[in-house]
Short mmCIF file of C-alpha atoms in Angstrom, two decimals:
data_model
loop_
_atom_site.label_atom_id
_atom_site.label_comp_id
_atom_site.label_asym_id
_atom_site.label_seq_id
_atom_site.Cartn_x
_atom_site.Cartn_y
_atom_site.Cartn_z
CA UNK A 1457 -71.72 -105.73 17.94
CA UNK A 1458 -75.29 -105.62 16.11
CA UNK A 1459 -78.42 -104.59 17.22
CA UNK A 1460 -79.70 -108.03 16.90
CA UNK A 1461 -77.12 -109.08 19.56
CA UNK A 1462 -78.09 -106.61 21.78
CA UNK A 1463 -81.91 -107.61 21.85
CA UNK A 1464 -81.14 -111.65 22.18
CA UNK A 1465 -79.58 -112.64 19.13
CA UNK A 1466 -82.48 -111.52 16.61
CA UNK A 1467 -81.71 -109.52 13.57
CA UNK A 1468 -82.81 -105.78 13.69
CA UNK A 1469 -85.65 -106.52 10.96
CA UNK A 1470 -87.42 -108.87 13.60
CA UNK A 1471 -87.05 -106.50 16.41
CA UNK A 1472 -90.05 -106.44 18.43
CA UNK A 1473 -91.78 -106.20 21.96
CA UNK A 1474 -94.33 -109.15 21.75
CA UNK A 1475 -97.00 -109.36 19.38
CA UNK A 1476 -99.37 -107.71 21.57
CA UNK A 1477 -97.08 -104.91 22.98
CA UNK A 1478 -98.78 -101.61 21.91
CA UNK A 1479 -95.41 -99.88 21.35
CA UNK A 1480 -93.62 -102.31 18.90
CA UNK A 1481 -94.98 -100.37 15.93
CA UNK A 1482 -93.32 -97.49 17.17
CA UNK A 1483 -90.01 -98.94 18.04
CA UNK A 1484 -90.38 -100.42 14.48
CA UNK A 1485 -91.11 -96.92 13.16
CA UNK A 1486 -88.09 -95.27 15.22
CA UNK A 1487 -85.61 -98.07 13.67
CA UNK A 1488 -86.97 -97.51 9.95
CA UNK A 1489 -86.51 -93.71 10.13
CA UNK A 1490 -82.82 -94.15 11.61
CA UNK A 1491 -82.15 -96.37 8.34
CA UNK A 1492 -83.72 -94.04 6.11
CA UNK A 1493 -81.51 -91.29 7.36
CA UNK A 1494 -78.44 -93.23 6.65
CA UNK A 1495 -77.35 -94.06 10.15
CA UNK A 1496 -76.97 -97.04 11.98
CA UNK A 1497 -77.78 -97.28 15.69
CA UNK A 1498 -75.38 -97.14 17.86
CA UNK A 1499 -76.20 -100.15 20.30
CA UNK A 1500 -73.63 -98.88 23.25
CA UNK A 1501 -75.57 -95.58 23.52
CA UNK A 1502 -78.90 -96.03 22.29
CA UNK A 1503 -81.76 -95.92 25.21
CA UNK A 1504 -85.00 -97.03 24.14
CA UNK A 1505 -86.64 -97.34 27.62
CA UNK A 1506 -89.64 -99.43 28.47
CA UNK A 1507 -90.96 -97.63 31.39
CA UNK A 1508 -94.61 -98.85 32.77
CA UNK A 1509 -95.26 -99.71 29.26
CA UNK A 1510 -94.20 -96.72 27.52
CA UNK A 1511 -91.13 -96.44 25.08
CA UNK A 1512 -89.73 -92.92 25.49
CA UNK A 1513 -88.29 -91.39 22.06
CA UNK A 1514 -86.35 -88.27 21.49
CA UNK A 1515 -88.96 -85.42 21.83
CA UNK A 1516 -87.09 -82.63 20.00
CA UNK A 1517 -85.49 -82.35 16.19
CA UNK A 1518 -82.45 -81.10 17.60
CA UNK A 1519 -80.04 -82.78 20.58
CA UNK A 1520 -81.46 -81.52 23.36
CA UNK A 1521 -78.43 -81.59 25.30
CA UNK A 1522 -77.67 -77.99 24.26
CA UNK A 1523 -81.02 -76.65 25.81
CA UNK A 1524 -79.55 -78.23 28.91
CA UNK A 1525 -76.32 -75.93 28.47
CA UNK A 1526 -78.69 -72.68 27.81
CA UNK A 1527 -80.14 -73.93 30.91
CA UNK A 1528 -76.97 -74.16 32.96
CA UNK A 1529 -76.29 -70.82 31.80
CA UNK A 1530 -79.26 -69.56 33.18
CA UNK A 1531 -78.83 -70.95 36.60
CA UNK A 1532 -74.93 -69.88 36.68
CA UNK A 1533 -76.31 -66.49 35.93
CA UNK A 1534 -78.53 -66.44 38.82
CA UNK A 1535 -76.71 -68.32 41.44
CA UNK A 1536 -72.75 -67.96 41.49
CA UNK A 1537 -73.26 -64.93 39.15
CA UNK A 1538 -75.72 -63.04 41.25
CA UNK A 1539 -74.56 -64.33 44.55
CA UNK A 1540 -70.88 -63.35 43.89
CA UNK A 1541 -71.41 -59.89 42.45
CA UNK A 1542 -74.08 -58.93 44.92
CA UNK A 1543 -72.17 -59.09 47.98
CA UNK A 1544 -69.71 -56.44 47.37
CA UNK A 1545 -72.73 -53.99 46.44
CA UNK A 1546 -74.66 -54.80 49.48
CA UNK A 1547 -71.74 -55.15 52.08
CA UNK A 1548 -71.56 -51.44 53.08
CA UNK A 1549 -75.59 -51.38 53.09
CA UNK A 1550 -75.74 -54.25 55.57
CA UNK A 1551 -73.00 -52.80 57.62
CA UNK A 1552 -74.52 -49.67 58.17
CA UNK A 1553 -78.08 -51.01 59.04
CA UNK A 1554 -77.29 -54.14 61.05
CA UNK A 1555 -73.61 -54.05 62.26
CA UNK A 1556 -73.28 -50.12 63.21
CA UNK A 1557 -71.11 -49.91 60.05
CA UNK A 1558 -69.03 -52.51 61.01
CA UNK A 1559 -68.26 -54.28 57.47
CA UNK A 1560 -65.88 -56.80 59.53
CA UNK A 1561 -69.17 -58.06 61.45
CA UNK A 1562 -71.00 -58.45 58.22
CA UNK A 1563 -68.02 -60.18 56.29
CA UNK A 1564 -68.15 -63.03 58.96
CA UNK A 1565 -71.57 -63.93 57.62
CA UNK A 1566 -70.13 -64.05 54.24
CA UNK A 1567 -67.29 -66.33 55.40
CA UNK A 1568 -69.72 -68.68 57.28
CA UNK A 1569 -71.54 -69.15 54.03
CA UNK A 1570 -67.99 -70.36 52.49
CA UNK A 1571 -67.33 -72.43 55.50
CA UNK A 1572 -70.67 -74.25 55.64
CA UNK A 1573 -70.90 -74.67 51.97
CA UNK A 1574 -67.46 -76.39 52.05
CA UNK A 1575 -68.76 -78.63 54.90
CA UNK A 1576 -71.96 -79.72 52.83
CA UNK A 1577 -70.15 -79.94 49.48
CA UNK A 1578 -69.03 -83.76 49.69
CA UNK A 1579 -72.53 -84.78 50.86
CA UNK A 1580 -74.35 -83.00 48.21
CA UNK A 1581 -71.93 -84.15 45.72
CA UNK A 1582 -72.19 -87.60 47.04
CA UNK A 1583 -76.13 -87.55 46.71
CA UNK A 1584 -76.19 -86.26 43.35
CA UNK A 1585 -74.12 -89.02 41.94
CA UNK A 1586 -76.95 -91.59 43.41
CA UNK A 1587 -79.96 -89.42 43.01
CA UNK A 1588 -81.47 -86.75 40.66
CA UNK A 1589 -79.05 -83.64 40.21
CA UNK A 1590 -82.12 -81.68 38.67
CA UNK A 1591 -83.90 -82.18 41.96
CA UNK A 1592 -80.98 -81.35 43.88
CA UNK A 1593 -80.74 -78.17 41.90
CA UNK A 1594 -84.63 -77.29 42.52
CA UNK A 1595 -84.25 -77.78 46.13
CA UNK A 1596 -81.25 -75.34 45.98
CA UNK A 1597 -83.17 -72.59 44.28
CA UNK A 1598 -85.70 -72.65 46.48
CA UNK A 1599 -83.33 -72.36 49.42
CA UNK A 1600 -81.69 -69.59 47.90
CA UNK A 1601 -84.83 -67.56 47.09
CA UNK A 1602 -85.92 -68.40 50.79
CA UNK A 1603 -82.45 -67.19 51.94
CA UNK A 1604 -83.02 -63.70 50.05
CA UNK A 1605 -86.08 -63.21 51.60
CA UNK A 1606 -84.69 -63.83 54.77
CA UNK A 1607 -81.96 -61.50 54.41
CA UNK A 1608 -84.17 -58.76 53.09
CA UNK A 1609 -86.30 -58.95 56.32
CA UNK A 1610 -83.44 -58.91 58.64
CA UNK A 1611 -83.33 -56.65 61.42
CA UNK A 1612 -80.66 -57.99 63.96
CA UNK A 1613 -77.06 -59.26 62.67
CA UNK A 1614 -77.79 -62.89 63.77
CA UNK A 1615 -80.60 -62.98 61.00
CA UNK A 1616 -77.78 -62.35 58.56
CA UNK A 1617 -75.63 -65.16 59.79
CA UNK A 1618 -78.61 -67.55 59.49
CA UNK A 1619 -79.90 -66.26 56.14
CA UNK A 1620 -76.47 -66.06 54.63
CA UNK A 1621 -74.34 -68.36 56.74
CA UNK A 1622 -76.62 -71.38 56.65
CA UNK A 1623 -79.60 -71.23 54.34
CA UNK A 1624 -77.73 -69.83 51.58
CA UNK A 1625 -74.58 -71.76 51.99
CA UNK A 1626 -76.50 -74.91 51.41
CA UNK A 1627 -78.68 -73.25 48.63
CA UNK A 1628 -75.86 -72.15 46.57
CA UNK A 1629 -74.00 -75.43 46.87
CA UNK A 1630 -77.06 -77.47 45.65
CA UNK A 1631 -77.66 -75.22 42.81
CA UNK A 1632 -74.11 -74.52 42.13
CA UNK A 1633 -71.55 -75.77 39.64
CA UNK A 1634 -70.88 -78.97 41.23
CA UNK A 1635 -74.36 -80.39 40.40
CA UNK A 1636 -74.93 -78.09 37.49
CA UNK A 1637 -71.73 -79.07 35.85
CA UNK A 1638 -72.88 -82.81 36.55
CA UNK A 1639 -76.16 -82.44 34.65
CA UNK A 1640 -74.22 -81.17 31.62
CA UNK A 1641 -71.66 -84.03 31.77
CA UNK A 1642 -74.30 -86.60 31.47
CA UNK A 1643 -75.34 -85.36 28.19
CA UNK A 1644 -72.22 -85.04 26.35
CA UNK A 1645 -69.27 -87.43 25.67
CA UNK A 1646 -67.20 -86.13 22.58
CA UNK A 1647 -68.13 -82.55 23.11
CA UNK A 1648 -68.12 -82.68 26.84
CA UNK A 1649 -65.23 -80.14 27.14
CA UNK A 1650 -66.99 -77.57 24.71
CA UNK A 1651 -70.50 -77.98 26.53
CA UNK A 1652 -69.08 -77.42 29.65
CA UNK A 1653 -67.33 -74.52 28.50
CA UNK A 1654 -70.51 -72.89 27.36
CA UNK A 1655 -72.23 -73.89 30.49
CA UNK A 1656 -70.15 -71.70 33.08
CA UNK A 1657 -70.45 -68.52 30.92
CA UNK A 1658 -73.41 -67.40 33.14
CA UNK A 1659 -71.60 -66.44 35.91
CA UNK A 1660 -69.00 -64.60 33.44
CA UNK A 1661 -71.99 -62.68 32.00
CA UNK A 1662 -73.08 -61.69 35.35
CA UNK A 1663 -69.77 -60.09 35.96
CA UNK A 1664 -70.45 -57.94 33.04
CA UNK A 1665 -74.06 -57.32 33.69
CA UNK A 1666 -74.96 -57.27 37.08
CA UNK A 1667 -72.62 -54.78 38.96
CA UNK A 1668 -74.05 -51.74 37.08
CA UNK A 1669 -77.49 -53.02 37.38
CA UNK A 1670 -77.67 -54.10 41.19
CA UNK A 1671 -75.88 -50.76 41.93
CA UNK A 1672 -78.74 -48.94 40.24
CA UNK A 1673 -81.35 -50.65 41.81
CA UNK A 1674 -79.88 -50.22 45.38
CA UNK A 1675 -79.73 -46.54 44.54
CA UNK A 1676 -83.31 -46.25 43.31
CA UNK A 1677 -85.00 -48.45 45.55
CA UNK A 1678 -82.88 -49.51 48.31
CA UNK A 1679 -81.11 -52.75 49.24
CA UNK A 1680 -84.18 -54.49 50.99
CA UNK A 1681 -86.48 -53.93 47.91
CA UNK A 1682 -83.25 -55.18 45.74
CA UNK A 1683 -82.81 -58.38 47.59
CA UNK A 1684 -86.58 -59.18 47.80
CA UNK A 1685 -86.26 -59.00 44.05
CA UNK A 1686 -83.69 -61.67 44.07
CA UNK A 1687 -85.70 -63.92 45.66
CA UNK A 1688 -88.40 -63.11 43.47
CA UNK A 1689 -86.37 -63.50 40.09
CA UNK A 1690 -84.65 -66.59 41.55
CA UNK A 1691 -87.73 -68.51 42.38
CA UNK A 1692 -89.66 -67.28 39.49
CA UNK A 1693 -86.85 -68.35 36.70
CA UNK A 1694 -85.07 -71.37 38.36
CA UNK A 1695 -88.01 -73.04 39.57
CA UNK A 1696 -89.72 -73.61 36.03
CA UNK A 1697 -86.26 -73.72 34.38
CA UNK A 1698 -85.22 -76.83 36.85
CA UNK A 1699 -88.84 -78.34 36.59
CA UNK A 1700 -89.37 -78.02 32.95
CA UNK A 1701 -86.42 -78.01 31.04
CA UNK A 1702 -83.81 -79.43 32.98
CA UNK A 1703 -83.21 -83.42 32.53
CA UNK A 1704 -80.87 -85.59 34.27
CA UNK A 1705 -79.68 -87.99 31.35
CA UNK A 1706 -80.22 -88.45 27.71
CA UNK A 1707 -82.08 -91.73 28.48
CA UNK A 1708 -84.78 -89.76 30.24
CA UNK A 1709 -86.23 -88.42 27.14
CA UNK A 1710 -84.84 -91.07 24.64
CA UNK A 1711 -81.75 -89.35 23.79
CA UNK A 1712 -77.98 -90.60 23.18
CA UNK A 1713 -74.99 -88.64 24.58
CA UNK A 1714 -73.65 -86.30 22.06
CA UNK A 1715 -77.08 -86.71 19.98
CA UNK A 1716 -75.30 -88.50 17.57
CA UNK A 1717 -75.62 -92.33 16.26
CA UNK A 1718 -72.12 -93.45 14.89
CA UNK A 1719 -71.78 -94.11 11.29
CA UNK A 1720 -71.14 -97.72 9.97
#
């Protein structure tokens, strides 16, 4: 299938968007540069989008999908990684202050997060399939920050149950691996397994770094200040990363999957 077939039977040399279309020159220049680099246009994947009269072209000299992978590593570090390795360190502190030393009562709150998260997960996955995954991650990051702030302010056991068992449960599912991996998968075809392999490294890196750091923070500043710090870091890092770096699909910035155009 030739590019001419894709655009209504015209040859690629006559590709245009109308005599008066202000972006026809941009499209022609893109086609010329592609030929000059010795590559043919992959008509199965090429996304030249015209939205409200604008032509979206690739905005970086390298494949932006690897930026998405890096963003996924950061998100994984501060969501799955942080929450997973913080629980064991915070458990005795929370038990002493909120449950008269009963770790079992605190563990109920952690279990609630698992149960409610499992219930919410299919609905979040369905929404991610039909709408913007990056917006879901953004909302999840905000909810996680709110849940940490609520937990740091808790004075009663039920405060923990609401913060950890409900607000956190929804937030971690929205910003967790279900939606995060979906975004990465949108950007890759041939390299999808490799990209997903790199993207899950954030939680693993957290397992090496966070236990020592969190334990030291709790010893120096106390658990409440440490959890407040969680809220600040999660909001201060994840919200900008999600808003300004994460993109749902290659077509959003005029890219194609794997950043390649097939030869021949």
